[in-house]
Each structure stands twice: as structure tokens, then as C-alpha cells.
Short mmCIF file of C-alpha atoms in Angstrom, two decimals:
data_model
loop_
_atom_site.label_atom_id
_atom_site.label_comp_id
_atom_site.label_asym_id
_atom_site.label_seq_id
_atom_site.Cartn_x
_atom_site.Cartn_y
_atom_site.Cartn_z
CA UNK A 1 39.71 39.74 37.34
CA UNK A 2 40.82 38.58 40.69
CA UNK A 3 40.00 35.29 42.10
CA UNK A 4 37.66 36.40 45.10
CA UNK A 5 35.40 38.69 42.12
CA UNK A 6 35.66 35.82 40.15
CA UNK A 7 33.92 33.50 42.86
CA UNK A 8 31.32 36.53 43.72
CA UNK A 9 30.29 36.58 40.06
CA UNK A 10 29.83 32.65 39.64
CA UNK A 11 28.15 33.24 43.21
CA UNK A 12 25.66 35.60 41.62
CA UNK A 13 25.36 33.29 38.42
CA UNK A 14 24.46 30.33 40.28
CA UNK A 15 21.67 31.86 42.59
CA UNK A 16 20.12 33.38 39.36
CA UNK A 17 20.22 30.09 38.21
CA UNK A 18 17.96 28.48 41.10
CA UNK A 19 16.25 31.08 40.69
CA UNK A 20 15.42 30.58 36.87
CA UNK A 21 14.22 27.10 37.60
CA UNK A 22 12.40 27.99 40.57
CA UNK A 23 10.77 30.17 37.86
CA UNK A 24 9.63 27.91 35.85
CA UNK A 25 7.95 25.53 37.94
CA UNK A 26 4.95 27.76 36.87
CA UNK A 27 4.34 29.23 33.54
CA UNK A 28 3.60 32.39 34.89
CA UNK A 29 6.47 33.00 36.33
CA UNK A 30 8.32 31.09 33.24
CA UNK A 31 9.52 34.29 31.40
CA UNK A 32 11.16 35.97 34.23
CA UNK A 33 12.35 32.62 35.30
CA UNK A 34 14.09 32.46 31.69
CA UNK A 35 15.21 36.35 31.88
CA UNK A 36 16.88 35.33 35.02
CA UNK A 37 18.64 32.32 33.60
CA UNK A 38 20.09 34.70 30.83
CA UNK A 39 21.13 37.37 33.06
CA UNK A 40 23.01 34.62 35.31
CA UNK A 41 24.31 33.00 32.25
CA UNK A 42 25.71 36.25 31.08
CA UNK A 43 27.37 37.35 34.28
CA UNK A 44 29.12 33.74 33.91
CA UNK A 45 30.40 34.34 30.14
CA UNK A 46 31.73 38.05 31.26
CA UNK A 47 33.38 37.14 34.02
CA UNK A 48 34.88 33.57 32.54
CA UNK A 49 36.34 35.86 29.17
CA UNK A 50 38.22 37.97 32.30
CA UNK A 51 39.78 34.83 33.80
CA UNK A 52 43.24 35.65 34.38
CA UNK A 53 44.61 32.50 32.72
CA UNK A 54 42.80 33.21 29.51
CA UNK A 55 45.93 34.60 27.23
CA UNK A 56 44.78 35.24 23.67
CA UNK A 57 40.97 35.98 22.86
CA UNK A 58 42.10 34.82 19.29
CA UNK A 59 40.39 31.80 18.82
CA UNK A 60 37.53 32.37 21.60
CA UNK A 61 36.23 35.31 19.00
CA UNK A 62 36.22 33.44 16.23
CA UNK A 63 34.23 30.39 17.86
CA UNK A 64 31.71 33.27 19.82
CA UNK A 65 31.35 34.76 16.00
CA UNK A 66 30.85 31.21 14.45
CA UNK A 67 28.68 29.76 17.50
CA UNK A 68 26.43 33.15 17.77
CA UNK A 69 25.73 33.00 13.94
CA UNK A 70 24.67 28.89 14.03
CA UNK A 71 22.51 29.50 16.83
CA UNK A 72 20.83 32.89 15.76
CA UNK A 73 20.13 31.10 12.39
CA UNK A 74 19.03 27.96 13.79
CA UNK A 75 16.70 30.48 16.28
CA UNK A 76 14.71 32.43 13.59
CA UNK A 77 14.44 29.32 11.15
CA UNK A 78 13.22 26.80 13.28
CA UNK A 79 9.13 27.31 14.09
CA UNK A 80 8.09 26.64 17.84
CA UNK A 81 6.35 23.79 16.42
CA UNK A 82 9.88 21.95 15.96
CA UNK A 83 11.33 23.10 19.55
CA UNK A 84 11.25 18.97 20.24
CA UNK A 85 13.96 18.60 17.40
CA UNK A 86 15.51 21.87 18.39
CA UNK A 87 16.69 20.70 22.32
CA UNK A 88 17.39 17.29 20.77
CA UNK A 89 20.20 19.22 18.56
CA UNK A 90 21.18 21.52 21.11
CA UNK A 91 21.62 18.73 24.14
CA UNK A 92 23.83 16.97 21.06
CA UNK A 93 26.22 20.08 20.76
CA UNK A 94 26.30 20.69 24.60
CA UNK A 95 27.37 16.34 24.64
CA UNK A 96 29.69 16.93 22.16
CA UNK A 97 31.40 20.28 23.57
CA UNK A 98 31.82 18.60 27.27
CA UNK A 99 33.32 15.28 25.54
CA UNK A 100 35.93 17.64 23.33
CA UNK A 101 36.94 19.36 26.46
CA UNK A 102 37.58 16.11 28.41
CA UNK A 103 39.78 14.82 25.65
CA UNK A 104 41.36 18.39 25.62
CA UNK A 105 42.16 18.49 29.39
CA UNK A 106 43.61 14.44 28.98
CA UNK A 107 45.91 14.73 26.41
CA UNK A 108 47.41 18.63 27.60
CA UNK A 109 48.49 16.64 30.82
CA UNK A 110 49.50 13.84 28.53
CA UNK A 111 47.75 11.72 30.56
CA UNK A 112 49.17 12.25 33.85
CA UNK A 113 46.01 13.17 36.32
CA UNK A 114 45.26 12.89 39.44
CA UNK A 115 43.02 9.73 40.74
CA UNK A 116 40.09 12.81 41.16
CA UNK A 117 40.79 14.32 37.97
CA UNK A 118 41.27 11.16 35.82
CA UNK A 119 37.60 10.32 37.57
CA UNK A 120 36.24 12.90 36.39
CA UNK A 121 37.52 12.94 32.69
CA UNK A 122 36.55 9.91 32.17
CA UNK A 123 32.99 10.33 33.42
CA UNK A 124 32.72 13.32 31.55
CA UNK A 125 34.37 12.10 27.98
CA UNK A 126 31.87 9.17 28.50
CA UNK A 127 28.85 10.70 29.28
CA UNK A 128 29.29 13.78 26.64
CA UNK A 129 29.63 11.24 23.56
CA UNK A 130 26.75 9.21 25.28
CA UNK A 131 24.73 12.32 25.50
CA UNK A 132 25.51 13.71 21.79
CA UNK A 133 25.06 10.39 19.82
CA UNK A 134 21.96 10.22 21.63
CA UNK A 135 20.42 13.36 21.31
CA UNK A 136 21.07 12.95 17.62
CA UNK A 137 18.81 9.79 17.47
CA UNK A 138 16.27 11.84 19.74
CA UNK A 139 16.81 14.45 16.94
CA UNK A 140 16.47 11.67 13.64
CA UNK A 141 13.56 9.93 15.37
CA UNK A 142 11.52 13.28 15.99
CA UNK A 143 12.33 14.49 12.60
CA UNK A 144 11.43 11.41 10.51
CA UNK A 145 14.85 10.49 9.60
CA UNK A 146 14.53 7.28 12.11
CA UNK A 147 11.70 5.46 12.36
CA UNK A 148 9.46 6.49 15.67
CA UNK A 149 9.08 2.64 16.35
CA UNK A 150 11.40 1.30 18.64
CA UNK A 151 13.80 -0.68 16.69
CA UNK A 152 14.53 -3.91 18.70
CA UNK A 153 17.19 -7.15 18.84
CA UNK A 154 17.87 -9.83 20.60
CA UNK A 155 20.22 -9.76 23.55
CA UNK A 156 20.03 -5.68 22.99
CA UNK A 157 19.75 -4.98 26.84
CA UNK A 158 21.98 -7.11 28.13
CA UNK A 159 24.97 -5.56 24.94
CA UNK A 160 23.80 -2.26 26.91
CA UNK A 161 24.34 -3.13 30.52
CA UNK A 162 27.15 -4.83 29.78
CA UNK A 163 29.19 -1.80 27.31
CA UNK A 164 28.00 0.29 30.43
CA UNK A 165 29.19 -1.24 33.20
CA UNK A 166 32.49 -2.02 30.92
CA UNK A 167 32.82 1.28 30.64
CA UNK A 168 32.79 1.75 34.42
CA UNK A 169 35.11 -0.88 34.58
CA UNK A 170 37.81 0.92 32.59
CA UNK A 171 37.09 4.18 34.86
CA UNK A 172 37.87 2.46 37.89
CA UNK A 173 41.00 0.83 36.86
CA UNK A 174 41.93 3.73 35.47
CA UNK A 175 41.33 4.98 38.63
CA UNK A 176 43.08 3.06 41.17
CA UNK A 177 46.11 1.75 38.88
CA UNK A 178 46.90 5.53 36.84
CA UNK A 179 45.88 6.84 33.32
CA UNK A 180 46.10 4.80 30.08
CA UNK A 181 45.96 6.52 26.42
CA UNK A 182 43.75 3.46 24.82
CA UNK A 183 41.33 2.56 27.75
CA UNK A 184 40.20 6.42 27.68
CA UNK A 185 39.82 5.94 23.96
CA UNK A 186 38.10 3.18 24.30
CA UNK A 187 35.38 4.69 27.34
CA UNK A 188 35.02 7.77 24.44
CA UNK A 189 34.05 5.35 21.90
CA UNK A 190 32.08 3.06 24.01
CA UNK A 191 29.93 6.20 25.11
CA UNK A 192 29.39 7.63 21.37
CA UNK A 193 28.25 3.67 20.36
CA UNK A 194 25.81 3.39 23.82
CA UNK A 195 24.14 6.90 22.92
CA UNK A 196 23.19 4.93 19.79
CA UNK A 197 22.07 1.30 20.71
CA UNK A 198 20.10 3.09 24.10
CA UNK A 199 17.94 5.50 22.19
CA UNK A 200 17.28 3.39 19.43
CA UNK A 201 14.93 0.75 20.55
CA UNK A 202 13.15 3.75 22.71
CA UNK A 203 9.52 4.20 21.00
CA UNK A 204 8.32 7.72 19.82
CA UNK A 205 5.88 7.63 22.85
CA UNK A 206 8.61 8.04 25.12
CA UNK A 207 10.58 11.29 23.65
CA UNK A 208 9.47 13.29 26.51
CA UNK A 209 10.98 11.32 28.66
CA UNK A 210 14.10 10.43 26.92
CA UNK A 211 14.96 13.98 25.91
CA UNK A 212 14.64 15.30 29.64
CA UNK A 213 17.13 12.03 30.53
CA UNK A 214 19.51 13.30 27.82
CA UNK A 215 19.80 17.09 29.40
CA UNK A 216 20.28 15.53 32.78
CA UNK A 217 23.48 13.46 31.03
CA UNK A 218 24.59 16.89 29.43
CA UNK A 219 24.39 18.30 33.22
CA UNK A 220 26.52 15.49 34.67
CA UNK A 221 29.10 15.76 32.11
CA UNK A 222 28.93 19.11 32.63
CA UNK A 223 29.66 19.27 36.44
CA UNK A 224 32.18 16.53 35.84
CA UNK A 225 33.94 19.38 33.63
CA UNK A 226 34.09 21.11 36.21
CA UNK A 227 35.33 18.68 38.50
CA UNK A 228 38.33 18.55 36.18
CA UNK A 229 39.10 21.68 35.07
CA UNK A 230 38.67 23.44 38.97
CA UNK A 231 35.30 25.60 37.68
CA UNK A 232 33.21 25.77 40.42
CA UNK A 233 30.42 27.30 38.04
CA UNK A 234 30.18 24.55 35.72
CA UNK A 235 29.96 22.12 38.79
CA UNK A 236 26.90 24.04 40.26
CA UNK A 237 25.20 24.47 37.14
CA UNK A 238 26.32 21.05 35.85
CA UNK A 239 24.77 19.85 39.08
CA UNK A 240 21.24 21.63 39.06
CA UNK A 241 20.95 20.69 35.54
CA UNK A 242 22.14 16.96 36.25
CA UNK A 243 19.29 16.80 39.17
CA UNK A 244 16.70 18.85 37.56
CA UNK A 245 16.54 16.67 33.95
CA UNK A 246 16.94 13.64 36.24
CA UNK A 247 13.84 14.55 38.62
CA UNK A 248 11.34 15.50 35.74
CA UNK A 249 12.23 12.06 34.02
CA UNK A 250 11.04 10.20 36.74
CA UNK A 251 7.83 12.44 37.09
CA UNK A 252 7.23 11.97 33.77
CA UNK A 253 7.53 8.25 34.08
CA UNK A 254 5.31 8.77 36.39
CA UNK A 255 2.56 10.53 35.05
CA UNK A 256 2.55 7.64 32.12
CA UNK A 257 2.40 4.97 34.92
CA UNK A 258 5.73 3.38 34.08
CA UNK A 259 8.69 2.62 35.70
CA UNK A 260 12.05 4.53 35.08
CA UNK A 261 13.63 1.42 33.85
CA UNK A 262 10.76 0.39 31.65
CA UNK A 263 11.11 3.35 29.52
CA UNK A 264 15.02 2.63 29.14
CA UNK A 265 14.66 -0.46 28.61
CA UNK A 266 10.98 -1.51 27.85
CA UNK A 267 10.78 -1.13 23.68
CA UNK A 268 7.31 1.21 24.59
CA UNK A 269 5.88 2.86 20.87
CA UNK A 270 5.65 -0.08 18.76
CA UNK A 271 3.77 1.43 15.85
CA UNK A 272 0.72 -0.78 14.23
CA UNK A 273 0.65 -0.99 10.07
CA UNK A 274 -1.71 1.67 8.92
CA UNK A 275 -5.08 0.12 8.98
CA UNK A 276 -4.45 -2.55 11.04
CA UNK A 277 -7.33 -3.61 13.04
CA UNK A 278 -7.62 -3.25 16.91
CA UNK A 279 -5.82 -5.42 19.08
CA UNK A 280 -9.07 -7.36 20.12
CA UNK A 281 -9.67 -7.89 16.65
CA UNK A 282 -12.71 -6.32 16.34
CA UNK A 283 -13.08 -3.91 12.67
CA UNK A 284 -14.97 -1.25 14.95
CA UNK A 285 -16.69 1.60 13.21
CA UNK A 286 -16.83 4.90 13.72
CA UNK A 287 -18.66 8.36 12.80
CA UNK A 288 -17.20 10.25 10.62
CA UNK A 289 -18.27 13.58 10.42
CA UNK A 290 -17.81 17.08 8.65
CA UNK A 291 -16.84 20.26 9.67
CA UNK A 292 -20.72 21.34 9.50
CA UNK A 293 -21.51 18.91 11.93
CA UNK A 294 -18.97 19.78 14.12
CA UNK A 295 -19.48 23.38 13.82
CA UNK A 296 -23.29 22.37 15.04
CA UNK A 297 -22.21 20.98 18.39
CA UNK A 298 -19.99 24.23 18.62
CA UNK A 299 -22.88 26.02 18.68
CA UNK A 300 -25.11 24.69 20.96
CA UNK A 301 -22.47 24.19 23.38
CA UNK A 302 -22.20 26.03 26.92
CA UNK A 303 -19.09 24.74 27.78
CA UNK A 304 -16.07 23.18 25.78
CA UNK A 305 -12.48 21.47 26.84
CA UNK A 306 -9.23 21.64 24.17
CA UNK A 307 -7.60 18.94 24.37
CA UNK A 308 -4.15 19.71 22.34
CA UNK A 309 -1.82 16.46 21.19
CA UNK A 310 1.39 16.00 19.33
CA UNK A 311 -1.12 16.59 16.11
CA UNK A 312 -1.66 20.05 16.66
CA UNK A 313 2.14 20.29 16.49
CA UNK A 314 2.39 18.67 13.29
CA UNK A 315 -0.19 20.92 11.96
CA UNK A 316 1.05 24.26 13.35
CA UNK A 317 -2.45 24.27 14.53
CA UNK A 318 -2.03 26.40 17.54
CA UNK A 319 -3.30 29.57 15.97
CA UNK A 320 -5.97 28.30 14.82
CA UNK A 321 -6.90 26.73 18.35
CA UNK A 322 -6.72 30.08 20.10
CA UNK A 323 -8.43 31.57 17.09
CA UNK A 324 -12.00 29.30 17.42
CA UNK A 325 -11.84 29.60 21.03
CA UNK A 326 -11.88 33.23 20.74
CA UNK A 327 -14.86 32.78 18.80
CA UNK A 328 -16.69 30.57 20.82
CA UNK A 329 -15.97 32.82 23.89
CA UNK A 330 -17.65 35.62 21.77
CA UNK A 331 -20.68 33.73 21.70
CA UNK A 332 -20.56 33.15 25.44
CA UNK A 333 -19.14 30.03 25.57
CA UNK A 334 -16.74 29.06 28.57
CA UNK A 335 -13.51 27.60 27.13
CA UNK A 336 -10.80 25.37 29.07
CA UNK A 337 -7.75 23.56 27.86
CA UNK A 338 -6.63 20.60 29.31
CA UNK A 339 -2.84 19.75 29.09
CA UNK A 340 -1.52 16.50 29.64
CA UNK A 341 2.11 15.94 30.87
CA UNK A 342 3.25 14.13 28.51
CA UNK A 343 1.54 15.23 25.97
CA UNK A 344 4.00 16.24 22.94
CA UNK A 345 7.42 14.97 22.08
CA UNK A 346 9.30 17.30 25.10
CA UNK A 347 8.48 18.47 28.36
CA UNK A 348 5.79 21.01 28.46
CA UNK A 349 5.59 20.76 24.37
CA UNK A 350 1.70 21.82 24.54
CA UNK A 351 2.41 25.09 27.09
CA UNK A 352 5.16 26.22 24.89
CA UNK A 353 2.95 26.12 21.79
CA UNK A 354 0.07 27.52 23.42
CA UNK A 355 1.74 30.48 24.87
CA UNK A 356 3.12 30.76 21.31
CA UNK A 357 -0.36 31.57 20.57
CA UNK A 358 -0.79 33.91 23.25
CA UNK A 359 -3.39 31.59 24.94
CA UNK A 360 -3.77 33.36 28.49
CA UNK A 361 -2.08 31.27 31.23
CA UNK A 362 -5.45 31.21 33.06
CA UNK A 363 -7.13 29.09 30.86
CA UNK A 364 -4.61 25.94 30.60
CA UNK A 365 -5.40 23.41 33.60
CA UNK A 366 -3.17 19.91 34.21
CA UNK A 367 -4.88 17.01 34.52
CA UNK A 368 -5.93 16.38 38.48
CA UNK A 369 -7.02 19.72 38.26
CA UNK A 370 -9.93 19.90 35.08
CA UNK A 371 -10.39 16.02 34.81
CA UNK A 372 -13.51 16.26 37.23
CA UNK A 373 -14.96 18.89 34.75
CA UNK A 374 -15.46 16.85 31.76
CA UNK A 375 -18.65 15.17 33.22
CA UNK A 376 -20.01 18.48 33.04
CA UNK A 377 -18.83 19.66 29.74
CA UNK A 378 -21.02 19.78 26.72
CA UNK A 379 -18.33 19.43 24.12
CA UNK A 380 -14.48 18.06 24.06
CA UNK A 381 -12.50 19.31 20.99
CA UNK A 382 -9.31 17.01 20.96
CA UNK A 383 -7.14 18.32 18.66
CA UNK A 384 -4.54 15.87 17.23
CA UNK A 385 -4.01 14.32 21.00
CA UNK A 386 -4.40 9.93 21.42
CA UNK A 387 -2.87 8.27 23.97
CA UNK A 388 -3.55 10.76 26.87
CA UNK A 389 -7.64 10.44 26.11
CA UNK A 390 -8.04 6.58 25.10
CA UNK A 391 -10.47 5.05 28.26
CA UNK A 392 -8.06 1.76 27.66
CA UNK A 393 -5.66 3.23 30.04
CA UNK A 394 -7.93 2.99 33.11
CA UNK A 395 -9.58 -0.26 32.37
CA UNK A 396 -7.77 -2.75 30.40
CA UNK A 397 -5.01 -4.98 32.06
CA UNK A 398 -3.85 -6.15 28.67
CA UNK A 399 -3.20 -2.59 27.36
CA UNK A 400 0.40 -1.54 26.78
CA UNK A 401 -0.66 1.82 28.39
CA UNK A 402 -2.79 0.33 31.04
CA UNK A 403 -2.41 2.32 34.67
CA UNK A 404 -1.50 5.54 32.63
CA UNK A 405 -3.50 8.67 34.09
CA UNK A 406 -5.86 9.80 31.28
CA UNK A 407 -8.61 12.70 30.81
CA UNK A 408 -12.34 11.49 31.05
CA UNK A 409 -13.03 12.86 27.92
CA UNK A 410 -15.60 10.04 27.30
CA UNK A 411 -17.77 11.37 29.69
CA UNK A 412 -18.27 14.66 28.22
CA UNK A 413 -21.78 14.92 26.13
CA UNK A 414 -19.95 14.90 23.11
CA UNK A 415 -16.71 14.64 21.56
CA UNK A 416 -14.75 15.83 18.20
CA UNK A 417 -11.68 14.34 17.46
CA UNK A 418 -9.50 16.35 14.58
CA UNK A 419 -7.10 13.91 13.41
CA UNK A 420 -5.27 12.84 10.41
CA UNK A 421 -6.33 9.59 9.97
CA UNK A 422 -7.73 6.87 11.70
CA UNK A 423 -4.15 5.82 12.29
CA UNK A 424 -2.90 4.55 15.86
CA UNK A 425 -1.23 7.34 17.83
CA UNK A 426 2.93 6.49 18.84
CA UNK A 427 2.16 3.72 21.35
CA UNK A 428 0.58 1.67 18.62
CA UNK A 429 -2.63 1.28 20.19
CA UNK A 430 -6.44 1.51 19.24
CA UNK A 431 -8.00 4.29 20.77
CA UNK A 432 -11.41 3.07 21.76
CA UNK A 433 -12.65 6.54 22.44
CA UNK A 434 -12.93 7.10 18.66
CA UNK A 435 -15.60 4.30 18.36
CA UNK A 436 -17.72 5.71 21.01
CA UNK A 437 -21.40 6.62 20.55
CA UNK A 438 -20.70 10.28 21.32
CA UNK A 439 -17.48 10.82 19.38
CA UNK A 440 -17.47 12.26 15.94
CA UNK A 441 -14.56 12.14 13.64
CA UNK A 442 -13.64 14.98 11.05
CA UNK A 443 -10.68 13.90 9.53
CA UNK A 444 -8.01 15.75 7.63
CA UNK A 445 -4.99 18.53 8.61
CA UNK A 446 -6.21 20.02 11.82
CA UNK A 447 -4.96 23.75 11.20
CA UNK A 448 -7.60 23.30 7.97
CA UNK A 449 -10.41 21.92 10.22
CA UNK A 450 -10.14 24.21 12.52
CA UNK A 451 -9.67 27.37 10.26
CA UNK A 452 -12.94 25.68 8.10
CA UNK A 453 -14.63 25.62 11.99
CA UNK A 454 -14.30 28.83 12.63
CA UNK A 455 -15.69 29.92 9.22
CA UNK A 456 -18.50 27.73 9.72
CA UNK A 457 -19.22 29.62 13.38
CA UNK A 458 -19.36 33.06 12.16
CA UNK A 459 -21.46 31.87 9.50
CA UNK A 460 -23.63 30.32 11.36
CA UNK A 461 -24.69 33.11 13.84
CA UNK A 462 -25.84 33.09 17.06
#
């Protein structure tokens, strides 16, 4: 393939590219956003596999053979449910694949690289083994292989700016003063230790946030690739994906009410014993209640709010969700779900699930846009979900999650809570809603509530 066809085809890649994301700003417009994004990405494989330098396909088949088989496997085993833990490992292969090609491109020049080149190398070597250690602690924390807690030392932000801005240090001599064999090794192995001691004292609560900052490394590294190999497509895509993962991170810092830098460096998630007590101290009770009496409000309800959490993930429960509301919009009953943004361990974790379920688009509304409606709602049905409904965010200062934009859900006539246990959620803190006056909770897996709910409906009658 000729140079200039080359260039139109990475032309054509990159605008179906924007075009994929501009996709999926909305999710209905998110499948053809993705079909786009796979047609681009194929036009980019094709026409890379007729590069004129390529000179034996040898080795390129048998890692396309290898690589198609992993990820086909890892595609049909792994339930929607676990797409958190899924990205996590796939942003850890992308890290690791950019890093192995930096240290490829290094040592075939044996070192001897441009000032531009040897900048980007070392960016990219860095960033790739910061990017797959780290996604590989995302990965072990979201799986229960790590503990969700933050894990903490002394002195551990200041070890972290400072192997950091070491690291730049050796890029810039490296730089200005020409190439050496053990300060690259030594930015390689800086990187892999960083991706560790960064995520690790990053609480549960802030996954979202941290796996969104991880895919914005994997772009960087990835334009920097580009930078140094002269591939102008993995410098545009490197680059949208760079700015894209970086530019949800900070909204999503924003919609918890935090700043960038507290969730990198702020130790947010600190997980309470089970059965601890409130912070104030206070051994609150709370109504328990069964799936009868839940089933009763059902009933008599007009109007009722989902509100999905990380819970209904654990549970698989999604099914089950779309399956009561079905029944309850037999009966008449209007039927809303409200979806937090950060609701989930990844961006968007509660959309993904729910379209799983082949919830219509229609009836999933953010949180500026249904909070207003809960005053007017005769039942809430929050279904594994903590943090993003506990009233402590809006009115008390000393509140770890204090400022963080909540749904009113305590101002709805009544409330059922499906959870596991009276457990704190991931930020470690009491949720006061579950002690309110007009909150009942049925504890216990929420797929079985819910499938035990919907029995109890069509049993019931009208």
C-alpha cells in the first residue's frame, strides 16, 4: 500500500473514531457509536498489515491467532456484571503492549535516538508499565484479591511525587545530554513500581474514577508510540483516548464533589468493621422488613424510582429489576430509574447493565434531571446502591462524602432498600437514610428479593 492510501485510510480511521465517541455521549446513539469505532478500528488493522515495511506476516499471525482466541474467551466467559474487572485487565494488556514496544524501538536503535524520539520512548516505556501495574491493582481490588480499603503509609505521597518527578528527571537528562541503557531501565521499573504504590492506597469508592485515569495513561502512552515509531494513527487515537479518559476523570471527580488530586492522593473508601456503629456513635435502629411488606407498598404505589448500586452488580440482579418493573407497569404503575454517575465500579457501570437487560433507554434519567421527582414519588426501590442516596452528603460538614450530589430519595413517601447487610457501603460510612421513619429494610441477595417480589405481585392481584 502506498504512503498517500496509507494516510487516507488512517484519515478515515480517525474521523470514525470522533465519531464513535461523539456517539456515545448518549446511550442512544452508543451502539452505532461502538459500530463506528469497530469499523474505524478495522480499516486501521487492514491497512497497517499492508504497510510496506512489514516483511514477514510470520509472527503477526501467530500473535492475531493467540490474541483473537484470549480475547474471544475472555468475551463469552466474563458476565456484563464483571465488565469493571474486564477494562481493568484489558487497560493492563494495552499498558503492557505500549511499554514492550518502547523497549523494542530503544534497544533496535541500540540506543541511539533522536532528542524527540528518546522523549517519547521514555514517556511511553514509563507510562505503559505505570498503566499495566496499575490496572492490575484496579483489576485485584475489584475482584477481591486486594482489599477495597485503601491501604495507607506514612510518607506514601511524598515516595510517589518524588519516584515521579525522578522519573521525569531521568527523561530530561536523557533528553538534553543523549540516551543511556540503565537510566531507561530504571524509568521502566520506576513506572511498573508507581502503578503499584498509586493505586493501592486508592479506596474502592473511587474505581470509577481511577479506571477512567488509567485508559487516559494507556492513550498517552499510546500517542507517545506513535510519536516514536512515525504512526500518525496511533498519535490521533492515542490522543483522543489520552483527552477523553482524562476529561471524564475530572467530571467524575466532579460529580462526587472532590477534587482531582484528592482522589489520587486523598486515601477516600476506608471501609468500617462489619457492625461497627455510626460515626456519631449512636446504635440507630432500623425496620426491617419482608418481602410481603414490601410487595404491599408495591402495590399501592402510583409511581416508583429504581435506584440501581454496585449491589445489583454483585447480585446479577439486573434481570430481575427489569423483570418487577415490567410487572408493576402492568398494573399501571409509572416506573423511572435513576442513575447516578458514579454509581458502580466504572464509568456508566449501571447503563451498561441495564441495557444488558434490555431496559428501554427512555426510562433511565441522570440525576439533575429526576431528582425533583422524588418528592412526588410514592415508592423508591434502591437496589444494592449507598453512597449516592445517604442525606449525609448534603448536610453534614464532618462527612467524608459531604458536598457530594445525591438523590432525594428521603423525600419520597416511602423507601425499600434491598441490601445485603446492614454493612457500610465502600466509603465506610453510615447511611442515615436506612434509619429513617419511611425506609424499610429487606435484607438478603437482591436478585432473590426481587425475584420473591415479583412472585409476591402477581400473587397478590390487582
Amino acid at each position: 500500500m502506498s504512503a498517500n492510501l496509507l494516510n487516507l485510510a488512517y484519515l478515515a480511521s480517525s474521523i470514525l473514531f470522533i465519531l464513535c465517541l461523539r456517539g456515545l455521549s448518549s446511550p442512544e446513539s452508543a451502539r452505532r457509536g461502538i459500530l463506528l469505532g469497530e469499523i474505524g478500528m478495522f480499516i486501521a488493522v487492514v491497512a497497517t498489515l499492508l504497510h510496506w515495511e512489514i516483511v514477514s506476516y510470520t509472527w503477526i499471525i501467530v500473535g492475531l491467532i493467540i490474541g483473537s482466541a484470549i480475547g474471544t474467551a475472555i468475551s463469552l466467559r466474563i458476565p456484563m456484571t464483571k465488565m469493571p474487572e474486564r477494562i481493568a485487565l484489558s487497560h493492563s494488556f494495552g499498558g503492557l503492549a505500549t511499554a514492550l514496544v518502547g523497549v523494542s524501538e530503544y534497544y533496535r536503535h541500540a540506543g541511539h535516538v533522536s532528542r524527540l524520539s528518546m522523549g517519547a520512548l521514555g514517556f511511553e516505556v514509563f507510562l505503559g508499565f505505570l498503566t499495566f501495574t496499575g490496572s492490575i491493582m484496579a483489576f485485584g481490588k475489584l475482584q477481591g484479591l486486594i482489599s477495597g480499603a485503601p491501604i495507607t503509609y506514612k510518607g506514601q505521597n511524598f515516595t510517589n511525587v518524588g519516584a515521579f518527578f525522578g522519573a521525569l528527571a531521568l527523561l530530561v537528562y536523557q533528553v538534553v545530554f543523549g540516551a543511556n541503557d540503565m537510566m531507561f531501565a530504571a524509568m521502566g521499573v520506576i513506572g511498573f513500581a508507581l502503578g503499584i504504590l498509586a493505586v493501592l492506597p486508592i479506596g474502592g469508592a473511587d474505581m470509577p474514577v481511577v479506571i477512567s485515569l488509567l485508559n487516559s495513561y494507556a492513550g498517552l502512552a499510546a500517542s507517545a508510540t506513535g510519536f516514536a515509531i512515525g504512526s500518525n494513527i496511533l498519535i490521533i487515537c492515542g490522543a483522543l483516548d489520552g483527552s477523553s479518559g482524562l476529561l471524564l476523570s475530572l467530571l467524575m471527580s466532579k460529580a462526587m464533589n472532590r477534587s482531582f488530586s484528592n482522589v489520587v492522593f486523598g486515601a477516600f473508601g476506608t471501609a468500617i468493621e462489619p457492625g461497627a456503629q455510626a460515626p456519631s456513635g449512636a446504635a440507630a435502629s432500623y425496620n426491617e422488613a419482608t418481602v410481603e411488606d414490601a410487595a404491599d407498598v408495591l402495590r399501592a404505589a402510583q409511581s416508583v424510582i429504581v435506584v440501581p448500586g454496585y449491589g445489583m452488580a454483585v447480585s446479577q440482579a439486573q434481570h430481575a429489576v427489569r423483570d418487577l418493573a415490567a410487572a408493576l407497569q402492568k398494573r399501571g404503575v409509572e416506573v423511572k430509574y435513576a442513575i447516578h454517575p458514579v454509581a458502580g465500579r466504572m464509568p456508566g457501570h449501571m447503563n451498561v447493565l441495564l441495557a444488558e437487560a434490555n431496559v428501554p433507554y427512555d426510562e433511565l434519567f441522570d440525576l439533575d434531571d429526576i431528582n425533583d421527582d422524588f418528592v412526588r414519588t410514592d415508592a423508591v426501590l434502591v437496589v444494592g446502591a449507598n453512597d449516592v442516596v445517604n442525606p449525609a452528603a448534603k448536610k453534614d460538614k464532618t462527612s467524608p462524602i459531604y458536598g457530594m450530589p445525591v438523590f432525594h430519595v428521603e423525600l419520597s413517601r416511602s423507601i425499600i432498600v434491598l441490601k445485603r447487610s446492614m454493612n457500610p457501603g465502600f466509603s465506610g460510612v453510615e447511611n442515615e437514610l436506612f434509619f429513617l421513619g419511611n425506609t424499610m429494610m429487606v435484607l438478603g441477595d437482591a436478585k432473590k428479593t426481587l425475584l420473591a417480589l415479583g412472585g409476591a405481585l402477581k400473587d397478590g392481584g390487582h
